[in-house]
Each structure stands twice: as C-alpha cells, then as structure tokens.
Coordinates of C-alpha atoms in Angstrom, one line a residue:
M21 CA -34.8 5.2 58.9
K22 CA -37.0 8.2 58.0
R23 CA -35.3 11.5 57.5
R24 CA -37.0 13.2 60.4
D25 CA -36.0 10.4 62.7
F26 CA -32.4 10.6 61.5
I27 CA -32.3 14.3 62.3
K28 CA -33.7 13.6 65.8
V29 CA -31.2 10.8 66.5
T30 CA -28.2 12.7 65.3
G31 CA -29.2 15.9 66.9
L32 CA -29.0 17.9 63.7
G33 CA -31.4 20.8 63.6
A34 CA -31.2 23.9 61.4
A35 CA -28.2 25.2 63.2
G36 CA -26.4 21.9 62.8
A37 CA -27.2 21.8 59.1
V38 CA -25.7 25.3 58.6
T39 CA -22.5 24.2 60.5
L40 CA -22.1 21.3 58.1
A41 CA -22.6 23.5 55.1
A42 CA -19.7 25.8 56.0
P43 CA -16.3 24.5 54.8
A44 CA -14.1 23.3 57.6
I45 CA -11.2 25.3 56.3
A46 CA -13.3 28.5 56.4
Q47 CA -14.2 27.9 60.0
S48 CA -10.5 27.6 61.1
M49 CA -9.1 30.6 59.1
P50 CA -8.1 33.5 61.4
E51 CA -9.0 37.0 60.6
I52 CA -5.9 39.0 59.6
K53 CA -5.6 42.6 58.4
W54 CA -2.5 43.9 56.7
R55 CA -1.4 47.1 55.2
M56 CA 0.3 47.4 51.8
P57 CA 2.1 50.6 50.8
T58 CA 3.1 50.8 47.1
S59 CA 5.6 52.7 45.0
W60 CA 2.8 53.8 42.5
P61 CA 0.4 56.6 42.2
K62 CA -3.3 55.7 41.9
S63 CA -3.5 57.1 38.4
L64 CA -1.6 54.1 37.0
D65 CA -4.1 51.3 36.5
T66 CA -1.4 48.9 35.6
L67 CA 1.0 49.1 38.5
F68 CA -1.3 50.3 41.3
G69 CA -4.1 48.3 39.6
G70 CA -2.1 45.1 39.6
A71 CA -1.3 45.5 43.4
E72 CA -5.1 46.2 43.9
M73 CA -5.9 43.0 42.1
M74 CA -3.5 41.0 44.3
C75 CA -5.3 42.3 47.4
K76 CA -8.7 41.6 45.9
M77 CA -7.7 38.0 45.1
V78 CA -6.5 37.4 48.7
A79 CA -9.8 38.6 50.2
E80 CA -11.9 36.6 47.8
A81 CA -10.0 33.4 48.3
T82 CA -10.3 33.6 52.1
D83 CA -13.9 34.7 52.3
N84 CA -12.6 38.2 53.5
K85 CA -10.8 36.6 56.5
F86 CA -7.4 37.9 55.1
Q87 CA -7.7 41.5 54.1
I88 CA -4.9 43.7 52.8
Q89 CA -5.5 47.5 52.7
I90 CA -3.5 49.1 49.8
F91 CA -2.0 52.6 49.8
A92 CA -0.6 54.7 47.0
A93 CA 2.9 56.1 47.1
G94 CA 3.1 58.8 49.7
E95 CA -0.1 58.0 51.6
I96 CA 1.7 56.3 54.5
V97 CA 5.3 56.1 53.3
P98 CA 7.1 57.7 50.4
G99 CA 7.2 55.6 47.2
L100 CA 10.9 54.8 47.4
Q101 CA 10.7 53.7 51.1
V102 CA 8.3 50.8 50.8
L103 CA 11.1 48.2 51.5
D104 CA 12.1 50.1 54.7
A105 CA 8.5 50.1 56.0
V106 CA 8.2 46.4 55.5
Q107 CA 11.7 45.6 56.8
N108 CA 11.1 47.4 60.1
G109 CA 7.6 46.1 60.6
T110 CA 5.7 49.4 60.0
C111 CA 3.7 47.5 57.4
E112 CA 3.4 43.8 56.7
I113 CA 3.7 43.8 53.0
G114 CA 4.6 46.2 50.2
H115 CA 4.4 46.3 46.4
T116 CA 7.5 47.9 44.7
A117 CA 10.5 47.4 42.4
S118 CA 13.5 45.7 44.0
Y119 CA 16.0 47.8 42.0
Y120 CA 14.8 51.0 43.7
Y121 CA 17.0 49.9 46.7
F122 CA 20.2 49.3 44.8
G123 CA 21.7 52.1 47.0
K124 CA 21.6 49.7 49.9
D125 CA 23.2 46.9 47.9
P126 CA 23.6 46.7 44.1
T127 CA 22.3 43.1 44.3
F128 CA 18.7 44.5 44.6
T129 CA 18.8 45.1 40.9
F130 CA 18.4 41.5 40.0
G131 CA 15.0 41.4 41.7
S132 CA 13.8 43.7 38.9
A133 CA 16.0 43.8 35.9
V134 CA 19.7 44.1 35.1
P135 CA 20.9 46.4 32.3
F136 CA 21.2 44.5 29.0
G137 CA 19.8 41.5 30.9
P138 CA 17.0 39.0 30.1
N139 CA 13.6 39.8 28.7
M140 CA 10.3 39.2 30.6
R141 CA 10.1 35.5 29.8
I142 CA 13.6 34.6 30.8
N143 CA 13.5 36.7 34.0
Q144 CA 10.3 35.0 35.0
A145 CA 11.5 31.5 34.1
W146 CA 14.7 32.1 36.2
Y147 CA 12.8 33.4 39.2
M148 CA 10.2 30.6 39.1
Q149 CA 12.1 27.6 37.8
G150 CA 15.8 28.4 37.6
G151 CA 16.7 29.0 41.3
G152 CA 16.1 32.8 41.1
R153 CA 13.5 32.9 43.9
E154 CA 15.7 30.9 46.2
V155 CA 18.9 32.9 45.7
L156 CA 17.1 36.2 45.9
N157 CA 15.2 35.3 49.0
E158 CA 18.4 34.2 50.6
F159 CA 19.7 37.7 50.0
Y160 CA 16.5 39.4 51.0
K161 CA 16.5 37.5 54.3
S162 CA 19.2 39.9 55.5
Y163 CA 16.7 42.7 55.1
N164 CA 14.0 40.8 57.0
V165 CA 11.8 40.3 54.0
V166 CA 10.7 37.6 51.6
S167 CA 9.8 38.2 48.0
L168 CA 6.7 37.1 46.0
L169 CA 6.5 37.7 42.3
A170 CA 3.7 40.2 41.8
G171 CA 4.1 41.9 38.4
N172 CA 6.1 42.6 35.3
T173 CA 6.0 45.5 32.9
G174 CA 7.5 43.8 29.9
C175 CA 10.0 45.6 27.7
Q176 CA 10.3 49.3 28.4
M177 CA 10.9 52.5 26.4
G178 CA 14.1 54.5 26.7
G179 CA 12.5 57.7 28.0
W180 CA 11.5 61.3 27.1
F181 CA 14.1 63.9 26.2
R182 CA 13.7 67.7 25.7
K183 CA 16.2 67.5 22.8
E184 CA 17.5 64.8 20.5
V185 CA 20.5 62.7 21.6
N186 CA 22.6 61.3 18.8
T187 CA 26.0 60.5 20.3
P188 CA 27.4 59.6 23.7
D189 CA 28.6 63.2 24.0
D190 CA 25.0 64.5 24.0
L191 CA 24.4 62.6 27.2
K192 CA 27.2 64.4 29.2
G193 CA 25.9 66.5 32.0
M194 CA 22.2 65.5 31.4
K195 CA 20.1 65.2 34.5
F196 CA 18.1 62.0 33.7
R197 CA 15.4 60.4 35.8
V198 CA 16.3 56.7 35.5
G199 CA 15.4 53.8 37.9
G200 CA 17.8 51.5 39.6
F201 CA 21.3 50.3 38.6
A202 CA 21.0 51.8 35.1
G203 CA 21.9 55.2 36.6
R204 CA 25.3 53.8 37.7
V205 CA 25.9 52.7 34.1
L206 CA 24.9 56.0 32.6
Q207 CA 27.2 57.8 35.1
K208 CA 30.1 56.3 33.3
L209 CA 29.0 58.3 30.2
G210 CA 28.6 61.6 32.2
V211 CA 24.9 61.4 32.9
V212 CA 23.7 62.8 36.3
P213 CA 21.1 60.1 37.3
Q214 CA 18.1 61.0 39.4
Q215 CA 15.9 58.3 41.0
L216 CA 12.4 59.7 41.6
A217 CA 9.1 58.0 42.3
G218 CA 6.5 58.0 39.5
G219 CA 4.4 60.8 40.9
D220 CA 7.4 63.1 41.3
I221 CA 8.7 62.9 37.8
Y222 CA 6.4 65.3 36.0
P223 CA 6.9 68.2 38.4
A224 CA 10.7 67.7 38.1
L225 CA 10.5 67.8 34.3
E226 CA 8.2 70.9 34.5
K227 CA 10.5 72.8 36.8
G228 CA 13.6 71.9 34.8
T229 CA 15.3 70.1 37.7
I230 CA 15.7 67.1 35.3
D231 CA 16.3 67.2 31.5
A232 CA 14.9 63.8 30.6
A233 CA 13.0 60.9 32.2
E234 CA 12.1 57.3 31.7
W235 CA 9.3 55.4 33.3
V236 CA 7.7 52.3 31.8
G237 CA 6.1 52.6 28.4
P238 CA 3.4 54.4 26.3
H239 CA 0.3 53.6 28.4
D240 CA 1.8 54.8 31.7
D241 CA 3.9 57.5 30.2
E242 CA 0.9 59.1 28.5
K243 CA -1.0 59.1 31.8
L244 CA 1.9 60.8 33.6
G245 CA 2.0 63.5 30.9
F246 CA 5.7 63.5 30.0
Y247 CA 5.0 64.2 26.3
K248 CA 3.8 67.7 27.2
I249 CA 7.3 68.8 28.1
A250 CA 9.8 66.4 26.5
P251 CA 8.7 65.6 22.9
H252 CA 11.5 63.2 21.9
Y253 CA 10.6 59.5 22.8
Y254 CA 13.4 57.0 22.6
Y255 CA 13.7 53.3 22.6
P256 CA 14.7 50.7 23.7
G257 CA 14.9 50.8 27.5
W258 CA 18.0 48.6 27.5
W259 CA 18.1 48.7 31.3
E260 CA 14.8 46.9 31.6
G261 CA 14.1 44.1 29.2
G262 CA 11.4 42.7 31.4
P263 CA 11.5 43.9 35.0
M264 CA 9.9 41.9 37.7
L265 CA 7.9 43.7 40.4
M266 CA 7.8 42.2 43.9
A267 CA 5.5 42.0 46.9
F268 CA 8.0 42.2 49.8
V269 CA 6.6 40.5 53.0
N270 CA 8.0 41.1 56.4
L271 CA 9.8 37.8 57.2
D272 CA 8.3 37.4 60.7
K273 CA 4.8 38.1 59.5
W274 CA 5.3 35.7 56.6
N275 CA 6.5 32.9 58.9
A276 CA 3.5 33.5 61.3
L277 CA 1.0 33.1 58.5
P278 CA -0.9 29.8 58.2
K279 CA 0.4 27.7 55.2
Y280 CA -3.0 28.2 53.4
Y281 CA -2.7 32.0 53.6
Q282 CA 0.9 31.8 52.4
S283 CA -0.3 29.8 49.4
V284 CA -3.1 32.2 48.7
L285 CA -0.8 35.2 48.9
E286 CA 1.7 33.6 46.5
Q287 CA -1.0 32.7 44.0
A288 CA -2.6 36.1 44.2
G289 CA 0.8 37.6 43.3
H290 CA 1.0 35.3 40.2
Y291 CA -2.5 36.5 39.2
A292 CA -1.4 40.1 39.5
N293 CA 1.7 39.3 37.5
N294 CA -0.3 37.8 34.6
Y295 CA -2.9 40.6 34.8
M296 CA -0.2 43.3 34.5
M297 CA 1.7 41.7 31.6
A298 CA -1.6 41.3 29.7
R299 CA -2.7 44.8 30.5
Y300 CA 0.5 46.3 29.2
D301 CA 0.5 44.3 26.0
A302 CA -3.1 45.3 25.3
A303 CA -2.7 49.0 26.2
N304 CA 0.8 50.1 25.0
P305 CA 0.2 49.8 21.3
L306 CA -3.0 52.0 21.5
A307 CA -1.3 54.6 23.7
L308 CA 1.8 54.8 21.3
K309 CA -0.5 55.4 18.3
K310 CA -2.2 58.2 20.3
L311 CA 1.1 59.8 21.3
L312 CA 2.5 59.7 17.8
A313 CA -0.8 61.2 16.4
G314 CA -0.4 64.0 19.0
G315 CA 3.1 65.0 17.8
T316 CA 5.5 62.8 19.8
K317 CA 8.8 62.2 17.9
L318 CA 9.8 58.6 18.1
H319 CA 13.6 57.7 17.9
A320 CA 15.8 54.7 18.3
F321 CA 19.0 55.2 20.3
S322 CA 21.9 55.5 17.9
P323 CA 24.3 52.5 17.6
S324 CA 27.1 54.6 19.1
I325 CA 25.0 55.3 22.2
M326 CA 23.9 51.7 22.5
D327 CA 27.5 50.4 22.1
A328 CA 28.8 52.9 24.7
C329 CA 26.1 51.9 27.2
Y330 CA 26.7 48.2 26.7
K331 CA 30.4 48.6 27.3
A332 CA 29.8 50.6 30.4
A333 CA 27.3 48.1 31.7
K334 CA 29.7 45.2 31.3
E335 CA 32.4 47.1 33.0
L336 CA 30.2 48.0 36.0
H337 CA 28.9 44.4 36.4
A338 CA 32.5 43.2 36.6
E339 CA 33.6 45.9 39.0
V340 CA 30.7 45.3 41.4
G341 CA 31.0 41.5 41.2
A342 CA 34.6 41.7 42.1
T343 CA 33.9 43.3 45.5
N344 CA 30.3 42.2 46.3
P345 CA 29.8 38.5 47.0
N346 CA 26.0 38.9 47.1
F347 CA 26.0 40.5 43.7
K348 CA 28.3 37.9 42.2
K349 CA 26.3 35.0 43.6
V350 CA 23.0 36.2 42.1
H351 CA 24.7 37.3 38.9
D352 CA 26.2 33.9 38.4
S353 CA 22.8 32.2 39.0
L354 CA 21.1 34.3 36.4
A355 CA 24.1 34.1 34.0
K356 CA 24.1 30.3 34.1
F357 CA 20.3 30.1 33.6
T358 CA 20.5 32.6 30.7
S359 CA 23.3 30.8 29.0
D360 CA 21.5 27.4 29.3
G361 CA 18.2 28.8 28.2
Y362 CA 18.7 31.7 25.9
A363 CA 19.3 29.6 22.8
W364 CA 15.9 28.0 23.2
F365 CA 14.1 31.3 23.6
Q366 CA 16.0 32.8 20.6
V367 CA 15.2 29.8 18.3
A368 CA 11.5 29.7 19.4
E369 CA 10.8 33.4 19.2
V370 CA 12.8 34.1 15.9
G371 CA 11.2 31.0 14.3
Y372 CA 7.7 32.2 15.3
D373 CA 8.5 35.8 14.0
I374 CA 9.6 34.3 10.6
F375 CA 6.5 32.2 10.4
M376 CA 4.2 35.2 11.1
A377 CA 6.1 37.4 8.6
R378 CA 5.6 34.8 5.9
R379 CA 2.0 34.3 6.8
S380 CA 1.3 38.0 6.6
Q381 CA 2.8 38.0 3.1
G382 CA 0.4 35.3 2.0

C-alpha cells in the first residue's frame, strides 16, 4: 500500500501524526502546582540552591505539568515553621531540617543527625537501605507528613566564638546558637542554647544577644558573615556528622499524587541530595582557605570539652529513650544498623586513607 493511501485509510492527517508523536504518559499527566517554603535564605546557594534544583528537576521530568514554587525562609512562613505549614496543609511540601522540630518530640533529631552519631554515608545508608525511611515515616505520619531525602551538608564545623573556649567551664552561661537536639546536650554543661533560622543569626551576633553560633561549614558561614564578629572558628561539629535534609510532603497531598509524580518527586530529591553533597565538598576547602587568609583563627575543641560533651550526649540519649517510645524505636533502628555496618565503613575509609598517604609520599 502506498503511504498516501495508508494515511487516507487510517484517517491520519497532520493532527493525527502530532497526537502519535506526543508520549501517552505526557497526555495523561495532570497539571499540578505546589508551594515549597524552605528554612533557608536565598543567599545560600547550597541549601536554598539544592531545594531549587529539586523543583527544577520535577518540572523538567513532567514537561512542566508538575510545578513547585519555592520560597525562602520568611517569605510565606518563618524558617522554623516549615513543618507546621506542611502539616496543616497551608503548603503542600517544604524543605527543612527535621531536628529543628525536636521541641515537638526529640525523635525529630534522627531525621537530620544525632549528636555523636553517624557520618553522612552511614546516615544515608540507614535511611535508604537500613529501614530508616520506614521507621521515620511511621513517626512522621502522626504529624501528617511523609519524608523524602533531599539534601545533606556532610560533616560540619563547631561554630564561631567571640573568645576562645578551652575547658567545659568556659561554656557556662554562654548563649550559643545551635540547631536541634545538641542544644539539650550543651545545656547539661551550662550553655544557654538558642535555635535561630540561618538568616537571623548574624543580627543576633551583631547585637550581642548570642555569644557564639554554629551553622554548617566554611562556604555557608562565609556567606553569612559570622567571621566579622566572632573570629574563633572551632571544629568538629560533633552534633552533626552528616545531617540529612528533608522534603516534608503533606500526607494527604502525597497520597493523592499519581504514582509517576511520586516517583519523580522522590528522584528529584535524590538529585538535590547528590548536588548538595558535591557542592559542599567542592566549595568548603576554598572558603576555609579564604577565611584563614582573612584572619580567622581555627581551633579544635579541647579533649576535655569533647569528653564532657560526649558524656552529656550519652546521658541525654538514655534519659529520653527511657520515657519516649518513639525516640527509643528510631534510636534502636539506627543503633543496630550502625553496629552492623560501622566496622565496614571504618575499615574501608581508614584503609583508603592509608593508601593515599603512602601514595603521596611516593
């Protein structure tokens, strides 16, 4: 049969040909528009930029049928009220750190990082492969949200101080901006913890309402300008060995999404997670060199401070676990995975470090 006769017989003209060219899945996708408040100022190209990347990937994967409008902290809700806005349905999705909401329940700390807990790799392995996502989402369900992995800062610094701290006594009475459950640990040492959103930290330092502050690491910290007021930069951030960041989705909105959109949203979160980790690893060393060249004084926390903090953290974990079944359940899940897997991570990483050290020596 000739081509022109085939077209006549089948009734396919130009319009029909266009219809065939469009993927069937694209024709059936509904148009959806969501709003995403975040806990981050726009100036942070890592945190806010990672959330932006997630929204961009969702739009591209759905031919702009599924669009998420992103908002910086304070534009539609305060930076530390993102969970509340998603929980009550004011917004469909939010990008934040789970441990900001430990005041509601200390169990929220596990969705980010627990003091003296796992590093980035172990946290992510637990969430994705070790039952972490399931046990956390079971807990989050009572707050009408579901979590999607959507970022990780990697290991963090210990913060900026106006004066040197050498012993646990130097911490007593200090007003310290610190995120999440770590503040409860430091309270045991006499610290007065303050939880502030990123954009609110510099004004508080400048006015003297806080004495010290931690955020993430050199790249973000330089952008936020802490070095201008507090010249002493400490490490490590023992409270955050590798904190996960979450996209919280309203549970009803999540359940109403087509399965394809759910998959796209989850994969976009993974893309943002990988982007953020790579971005921090690339940017932090350069930023630290710049800070040190500008006069920043780099210090390690003393062994006496580290020992006192570790002891306080273990005491607090035991105290909370004894009275909070949610905390104990998630804690036990992470502890089991860590005990099973930590030896492998330790052998692999230490072995690699030894190899690289020898290689650098020729």
